[in-house]
PDB file of C-alpha atoms in Angstrom:
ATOM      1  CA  UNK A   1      -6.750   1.430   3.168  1.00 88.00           C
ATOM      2  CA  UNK A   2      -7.797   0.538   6.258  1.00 89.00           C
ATOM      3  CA  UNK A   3      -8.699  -2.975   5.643  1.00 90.00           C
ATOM      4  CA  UNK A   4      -4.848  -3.112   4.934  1.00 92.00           C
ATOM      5  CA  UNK A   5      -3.312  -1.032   8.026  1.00 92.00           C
ATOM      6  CA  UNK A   6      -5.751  -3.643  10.656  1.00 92.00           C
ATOM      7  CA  UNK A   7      -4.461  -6.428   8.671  1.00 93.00           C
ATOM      8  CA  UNK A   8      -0.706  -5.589   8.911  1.00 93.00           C
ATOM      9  CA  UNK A   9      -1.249  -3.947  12.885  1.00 91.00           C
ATOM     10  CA  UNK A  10      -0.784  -0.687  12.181  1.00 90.00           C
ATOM     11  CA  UNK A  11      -3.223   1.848  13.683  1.00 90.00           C
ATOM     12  CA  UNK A  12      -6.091   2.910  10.873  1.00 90.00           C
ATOM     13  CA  UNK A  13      -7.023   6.265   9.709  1.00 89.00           C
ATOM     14  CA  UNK A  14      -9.010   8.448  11.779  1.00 89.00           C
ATOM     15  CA  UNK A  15      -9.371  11.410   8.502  1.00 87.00           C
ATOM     16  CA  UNK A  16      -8.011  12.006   5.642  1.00 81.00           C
ATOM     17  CA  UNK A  17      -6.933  15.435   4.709  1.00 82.00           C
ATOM     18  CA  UNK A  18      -5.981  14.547   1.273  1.00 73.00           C
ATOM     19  CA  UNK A  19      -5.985  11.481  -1.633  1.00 72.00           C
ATOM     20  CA  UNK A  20      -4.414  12.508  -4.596  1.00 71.00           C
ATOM     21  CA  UNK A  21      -4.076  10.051  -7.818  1.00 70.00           C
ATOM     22  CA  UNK A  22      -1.362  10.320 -10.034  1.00 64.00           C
ATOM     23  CA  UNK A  23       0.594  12.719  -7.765  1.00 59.00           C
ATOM     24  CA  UNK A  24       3.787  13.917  -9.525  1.00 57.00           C
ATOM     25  CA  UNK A  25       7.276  14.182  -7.903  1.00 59.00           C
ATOM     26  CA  UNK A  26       8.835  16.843  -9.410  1.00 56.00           C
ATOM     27  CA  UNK A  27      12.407  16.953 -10.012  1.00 52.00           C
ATOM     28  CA  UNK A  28      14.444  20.040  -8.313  1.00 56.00           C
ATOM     29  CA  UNK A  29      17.037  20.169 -10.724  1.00 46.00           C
ATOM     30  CA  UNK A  30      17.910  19.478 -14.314  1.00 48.00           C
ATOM     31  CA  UNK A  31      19.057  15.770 -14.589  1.00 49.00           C
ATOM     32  CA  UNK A  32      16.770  14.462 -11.321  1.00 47.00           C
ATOM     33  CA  UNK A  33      14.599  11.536 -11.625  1.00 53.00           C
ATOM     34  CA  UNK A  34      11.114  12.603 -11.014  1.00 52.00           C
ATOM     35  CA  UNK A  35       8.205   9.632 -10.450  1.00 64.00           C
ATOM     36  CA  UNK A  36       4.595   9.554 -10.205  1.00 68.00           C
ATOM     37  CA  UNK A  37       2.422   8.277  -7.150  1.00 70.00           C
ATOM     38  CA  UNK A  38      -0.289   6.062  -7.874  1.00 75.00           C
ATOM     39  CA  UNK A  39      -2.577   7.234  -4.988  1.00 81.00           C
ATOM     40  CA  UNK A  40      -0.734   9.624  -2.413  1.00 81.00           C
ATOM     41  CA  UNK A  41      -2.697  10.233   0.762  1.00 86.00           C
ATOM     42  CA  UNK A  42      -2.181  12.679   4.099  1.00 86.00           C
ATOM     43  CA  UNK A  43      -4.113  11.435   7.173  1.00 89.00           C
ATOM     44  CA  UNK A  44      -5.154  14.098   9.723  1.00 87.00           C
ATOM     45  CA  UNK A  45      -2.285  12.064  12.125  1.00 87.00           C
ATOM     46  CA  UNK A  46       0.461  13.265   9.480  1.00 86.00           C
ATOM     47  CA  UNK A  47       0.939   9.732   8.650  1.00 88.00           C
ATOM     48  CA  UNK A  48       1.793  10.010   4.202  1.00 90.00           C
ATOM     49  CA  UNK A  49       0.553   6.992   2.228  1.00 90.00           C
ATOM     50  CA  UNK A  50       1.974   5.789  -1.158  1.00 89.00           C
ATOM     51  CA  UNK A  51      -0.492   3.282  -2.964  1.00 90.00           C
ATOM     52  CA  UNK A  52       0.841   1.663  -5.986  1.00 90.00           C
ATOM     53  CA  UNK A  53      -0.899  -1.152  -8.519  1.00 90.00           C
ATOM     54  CA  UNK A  54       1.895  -2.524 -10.008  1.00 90.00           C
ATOM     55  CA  UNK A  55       1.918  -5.595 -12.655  1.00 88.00           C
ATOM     56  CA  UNK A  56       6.013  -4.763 -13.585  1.00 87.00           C
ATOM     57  CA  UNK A  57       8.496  -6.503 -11.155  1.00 89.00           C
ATOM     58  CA  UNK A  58      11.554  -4.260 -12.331  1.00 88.00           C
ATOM     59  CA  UNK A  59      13.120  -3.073  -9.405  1.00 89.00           C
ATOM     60  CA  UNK A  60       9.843  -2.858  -7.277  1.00 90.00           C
ATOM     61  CA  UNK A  61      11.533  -2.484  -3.614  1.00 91.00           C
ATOM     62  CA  UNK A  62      14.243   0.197  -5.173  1.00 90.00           C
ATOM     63  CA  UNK A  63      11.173   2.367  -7.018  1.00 87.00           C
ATOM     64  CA  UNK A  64       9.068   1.948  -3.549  1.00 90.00           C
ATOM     65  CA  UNK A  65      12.206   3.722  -1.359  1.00 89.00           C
ATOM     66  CA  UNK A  66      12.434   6.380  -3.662  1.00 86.00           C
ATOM     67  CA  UNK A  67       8.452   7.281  -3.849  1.00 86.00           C
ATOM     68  CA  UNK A  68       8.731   6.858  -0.467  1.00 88.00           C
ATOM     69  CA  UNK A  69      11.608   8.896   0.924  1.00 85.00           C
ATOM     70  CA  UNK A  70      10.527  11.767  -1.607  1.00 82.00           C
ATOM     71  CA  UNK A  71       6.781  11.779  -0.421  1.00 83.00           C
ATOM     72  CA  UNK A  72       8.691  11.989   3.015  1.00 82.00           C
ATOM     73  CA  UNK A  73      11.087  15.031   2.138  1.00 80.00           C
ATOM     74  CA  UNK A  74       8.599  17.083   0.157  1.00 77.00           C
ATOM     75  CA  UNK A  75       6.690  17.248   3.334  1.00 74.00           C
ATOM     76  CA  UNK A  76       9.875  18.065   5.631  1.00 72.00           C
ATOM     77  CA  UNK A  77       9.327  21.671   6.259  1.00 70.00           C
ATOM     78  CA  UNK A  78      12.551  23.609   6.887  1.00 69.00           C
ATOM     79  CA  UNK A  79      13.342  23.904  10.798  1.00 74.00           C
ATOM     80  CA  UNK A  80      11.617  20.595  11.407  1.00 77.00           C
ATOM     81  CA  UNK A  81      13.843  18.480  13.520  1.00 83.00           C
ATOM     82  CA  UNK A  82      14.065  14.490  12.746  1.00 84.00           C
ATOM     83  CA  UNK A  83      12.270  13.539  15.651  1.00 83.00           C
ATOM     84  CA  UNK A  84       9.328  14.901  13.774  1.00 81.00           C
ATOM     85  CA  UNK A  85       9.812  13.408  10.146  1.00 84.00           C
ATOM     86  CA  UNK A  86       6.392  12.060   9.050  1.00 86.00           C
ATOM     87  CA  UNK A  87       5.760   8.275   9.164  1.00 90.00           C
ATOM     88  CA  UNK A  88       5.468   7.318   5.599  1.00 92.00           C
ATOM     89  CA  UNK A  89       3.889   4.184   4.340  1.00 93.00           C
ATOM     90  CA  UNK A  90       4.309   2.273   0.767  1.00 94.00           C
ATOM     91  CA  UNK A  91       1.675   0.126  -0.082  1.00 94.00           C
ATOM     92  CA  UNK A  92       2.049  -1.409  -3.412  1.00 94.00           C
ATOM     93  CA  UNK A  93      -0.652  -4.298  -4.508  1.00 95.00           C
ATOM     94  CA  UNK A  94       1.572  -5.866  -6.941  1.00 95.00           C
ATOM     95  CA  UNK A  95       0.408  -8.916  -9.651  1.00 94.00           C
ATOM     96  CA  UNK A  96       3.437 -11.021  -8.849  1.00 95.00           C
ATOM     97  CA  UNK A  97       5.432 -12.660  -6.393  1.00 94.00           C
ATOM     98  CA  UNK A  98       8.297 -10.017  -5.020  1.00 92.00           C
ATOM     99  CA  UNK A  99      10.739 -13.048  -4.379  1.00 86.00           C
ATOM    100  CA  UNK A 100      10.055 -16.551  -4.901  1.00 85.00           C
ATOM    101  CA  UNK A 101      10.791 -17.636  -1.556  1.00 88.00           C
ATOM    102  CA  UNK A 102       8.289 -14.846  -0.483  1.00 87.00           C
ATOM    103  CA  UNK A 103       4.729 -16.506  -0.517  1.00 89.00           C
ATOM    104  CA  UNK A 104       2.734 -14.792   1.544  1.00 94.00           C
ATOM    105  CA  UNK A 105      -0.159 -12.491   0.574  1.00 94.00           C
ATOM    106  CA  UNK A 106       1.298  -9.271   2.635  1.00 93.00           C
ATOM    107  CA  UNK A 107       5.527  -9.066   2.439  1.00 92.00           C
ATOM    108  CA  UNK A 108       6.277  -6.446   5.001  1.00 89.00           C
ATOM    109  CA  UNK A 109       9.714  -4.421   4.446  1.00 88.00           C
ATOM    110  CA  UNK A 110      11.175  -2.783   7.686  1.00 86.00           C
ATOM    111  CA  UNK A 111      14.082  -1.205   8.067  1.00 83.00           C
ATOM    112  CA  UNK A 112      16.416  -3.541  10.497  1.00 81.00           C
ATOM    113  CA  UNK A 113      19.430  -3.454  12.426  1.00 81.00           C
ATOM    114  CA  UNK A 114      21.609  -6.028  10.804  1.00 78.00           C
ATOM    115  CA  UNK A 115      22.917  -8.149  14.054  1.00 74.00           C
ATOM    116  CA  UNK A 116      21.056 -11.440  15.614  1.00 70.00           C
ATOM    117  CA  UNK A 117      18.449  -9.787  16.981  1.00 70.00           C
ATOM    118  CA  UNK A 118      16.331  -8.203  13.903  1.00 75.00           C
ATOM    119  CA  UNK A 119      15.857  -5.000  15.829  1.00 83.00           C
ATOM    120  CA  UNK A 120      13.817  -2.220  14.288  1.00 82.00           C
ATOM    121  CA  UNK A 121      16.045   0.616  13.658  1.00 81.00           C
ATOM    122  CA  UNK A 122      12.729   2.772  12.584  1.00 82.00           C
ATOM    123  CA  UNK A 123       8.838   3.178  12.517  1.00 84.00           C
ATOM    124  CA  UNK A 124       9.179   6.153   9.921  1.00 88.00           C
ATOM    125  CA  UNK A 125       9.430   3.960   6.572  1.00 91.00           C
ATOM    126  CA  UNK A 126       7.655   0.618   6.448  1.00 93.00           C
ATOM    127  CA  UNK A 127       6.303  -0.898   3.043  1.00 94.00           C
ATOM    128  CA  UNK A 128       3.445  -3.294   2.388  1.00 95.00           C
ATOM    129  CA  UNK A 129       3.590  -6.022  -0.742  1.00 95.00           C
ATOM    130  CA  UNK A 130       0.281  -6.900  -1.122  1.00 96.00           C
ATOM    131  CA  UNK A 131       1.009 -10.223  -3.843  1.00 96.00           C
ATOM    132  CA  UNK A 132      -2.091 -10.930  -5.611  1.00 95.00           C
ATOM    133  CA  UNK A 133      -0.761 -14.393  -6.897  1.00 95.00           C
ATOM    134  CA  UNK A 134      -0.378 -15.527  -3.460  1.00 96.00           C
ATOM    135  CA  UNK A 135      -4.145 -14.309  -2.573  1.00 96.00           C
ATOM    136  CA  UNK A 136      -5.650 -16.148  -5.143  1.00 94.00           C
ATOM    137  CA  UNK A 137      -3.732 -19.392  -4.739  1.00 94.00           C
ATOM    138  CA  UNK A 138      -5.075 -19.512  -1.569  1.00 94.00           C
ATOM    139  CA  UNK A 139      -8.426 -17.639  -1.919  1.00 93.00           C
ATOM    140  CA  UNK A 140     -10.750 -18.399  -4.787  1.00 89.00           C
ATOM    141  CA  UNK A 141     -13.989 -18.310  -3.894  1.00 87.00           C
ATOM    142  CA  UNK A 142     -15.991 -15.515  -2.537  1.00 85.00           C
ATOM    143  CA  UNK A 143     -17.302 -18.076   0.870  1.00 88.00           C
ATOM    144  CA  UNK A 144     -13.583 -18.097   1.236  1.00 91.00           C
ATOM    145  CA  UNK A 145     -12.833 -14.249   1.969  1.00 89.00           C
ATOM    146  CA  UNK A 146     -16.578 -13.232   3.383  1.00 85.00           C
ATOM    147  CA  UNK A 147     -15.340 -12.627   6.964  1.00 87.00           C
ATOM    148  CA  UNK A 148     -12.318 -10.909   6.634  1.00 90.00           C
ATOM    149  CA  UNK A 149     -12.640  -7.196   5.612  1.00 88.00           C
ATOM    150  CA  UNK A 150      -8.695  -7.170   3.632  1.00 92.00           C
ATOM    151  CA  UNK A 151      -9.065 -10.358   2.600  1.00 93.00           C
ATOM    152  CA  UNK A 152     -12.673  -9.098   1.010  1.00 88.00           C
ATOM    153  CA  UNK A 153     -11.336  -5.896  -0.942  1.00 87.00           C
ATOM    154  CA  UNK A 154      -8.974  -7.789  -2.344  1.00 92.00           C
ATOM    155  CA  UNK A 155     -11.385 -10.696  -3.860  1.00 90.00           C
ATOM    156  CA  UNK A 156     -13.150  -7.854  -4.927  1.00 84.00           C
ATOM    157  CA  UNK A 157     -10.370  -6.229  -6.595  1.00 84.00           C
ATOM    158  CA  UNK A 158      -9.408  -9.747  -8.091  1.00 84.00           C
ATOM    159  CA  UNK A 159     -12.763 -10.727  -9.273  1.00 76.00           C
ATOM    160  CA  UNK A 160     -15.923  -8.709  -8.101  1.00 67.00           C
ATOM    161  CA  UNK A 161     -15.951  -6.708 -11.008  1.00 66.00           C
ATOM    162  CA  UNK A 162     -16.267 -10.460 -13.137  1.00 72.00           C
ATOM    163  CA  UNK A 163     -19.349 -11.220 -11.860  1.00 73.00           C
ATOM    164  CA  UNK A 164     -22.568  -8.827 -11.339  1.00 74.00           C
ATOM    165  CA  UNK A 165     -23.808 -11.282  -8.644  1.00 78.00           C
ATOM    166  CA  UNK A 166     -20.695 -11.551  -6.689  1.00 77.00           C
ATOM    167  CA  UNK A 167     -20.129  -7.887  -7.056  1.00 75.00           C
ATOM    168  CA  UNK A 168     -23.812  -7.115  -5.109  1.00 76.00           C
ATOM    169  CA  UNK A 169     -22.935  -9.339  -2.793  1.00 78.00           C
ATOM    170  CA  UNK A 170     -19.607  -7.901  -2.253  1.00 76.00           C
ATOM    171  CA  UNK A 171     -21.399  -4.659  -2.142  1.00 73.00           C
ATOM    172  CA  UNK A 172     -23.471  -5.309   0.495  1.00 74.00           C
ATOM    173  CA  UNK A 173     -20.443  -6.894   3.358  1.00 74.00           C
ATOM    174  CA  UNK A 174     -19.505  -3.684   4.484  1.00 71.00           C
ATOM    175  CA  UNK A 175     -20.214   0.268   4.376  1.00 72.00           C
ATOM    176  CA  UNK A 176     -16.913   0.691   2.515  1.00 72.00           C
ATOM    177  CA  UNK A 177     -17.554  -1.593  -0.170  1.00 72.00           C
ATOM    178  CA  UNK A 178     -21.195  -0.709  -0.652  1.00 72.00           C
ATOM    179  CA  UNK A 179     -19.849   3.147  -0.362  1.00 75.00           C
ATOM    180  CA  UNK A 180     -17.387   2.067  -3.453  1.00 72.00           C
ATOM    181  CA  UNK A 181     -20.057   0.422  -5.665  1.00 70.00           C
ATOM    182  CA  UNK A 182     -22.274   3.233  -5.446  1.00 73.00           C
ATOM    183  CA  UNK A 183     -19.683   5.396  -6.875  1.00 73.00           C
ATOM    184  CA  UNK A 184     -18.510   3.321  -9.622  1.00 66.00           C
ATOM    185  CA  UNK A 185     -21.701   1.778 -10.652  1.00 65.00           C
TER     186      UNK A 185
END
């Protein structure tokens, strides 16, 4: 996770508090549409995390606003003012492109003003499209990733787990992939 923050500029995580897989929305009310979080993760900064794997393109941006306003209001605590609405971010590492004209491995979606200028109406909501295809058009060989630490995880999500060789290897580039071999054999 922090391999993608440092790639996209945001600040990495100090701690988390929590990491929680297939975290259920509930709904409230008869009728609501509930969802279920892939990975849903609290840092000790308050920042809330949404980590999706998706290989269906249906309505990918639309599905990512909803997990990520609920994650945002089921933390809102009543008497909470705006000003101190958790940052959420939606990362979703998806196995196709989001648009066509959209080639590059990370797609960032901010919220904008809509005028010349492109200004950033908020730092609250941000999503991430990680798009494997574009990674391994341009990546396809383990030389090719070894000195960038995103570029690295995602090889080894790709394709480490092909290869007992490459997956050692892998292993062995930094604490957080050895860390992750060790625990999955």
């Amino acid at each position: 996770l922090n391999a993608i923050l440092t790639h996209v500029g945001e600040e990495p995580i100090e701690k988390i508090i929590s990491m929680e897989s297939e975290y259920p929305l509930t709904a409230e009310h008869i009728g609501q549409k509930y969802g279920r979080l892939d990975v849903r993760v609290r840092a000790r900064s308050g920042r809330l995390f949404d980590i999706e794997v998706q290989i269906e393109k249906d309505y990918m941006n639309e599905r990512s606003f909803f997990y990520g306003g609920r994650l945002a209001t089921d933390e809102f605590q009543i008497g909470t003012t705006y000003d101190n609405m958790p940052p959420v971010r939606v990362i979703n590492i998806v196995d196709f492109y989001i648009r066509e004209d959209h080639s590059h491995i990370v797609e960032p979606v901010i919220m904008v003003y809509d005028n010349d200028r492109n200004e950033k109406a908020t730092d609250v909501f941000k999503m991430y499209h990680i798009q494997m295809p574009a990674f391994r058009k341009e990546y396809k060989t383990l030389e090719a990733v070894k000195d960038d630490t995103f570029l690295t995880w995602l090889y080894m999500l790709d394709e480490g787990y092909k290869n007992k060789g490459e997956m050692e290897t892998l292993a062995g580039m930094t604490e957080g992939l050895l860390n992750f071999a060790k625990q999955y054999n």
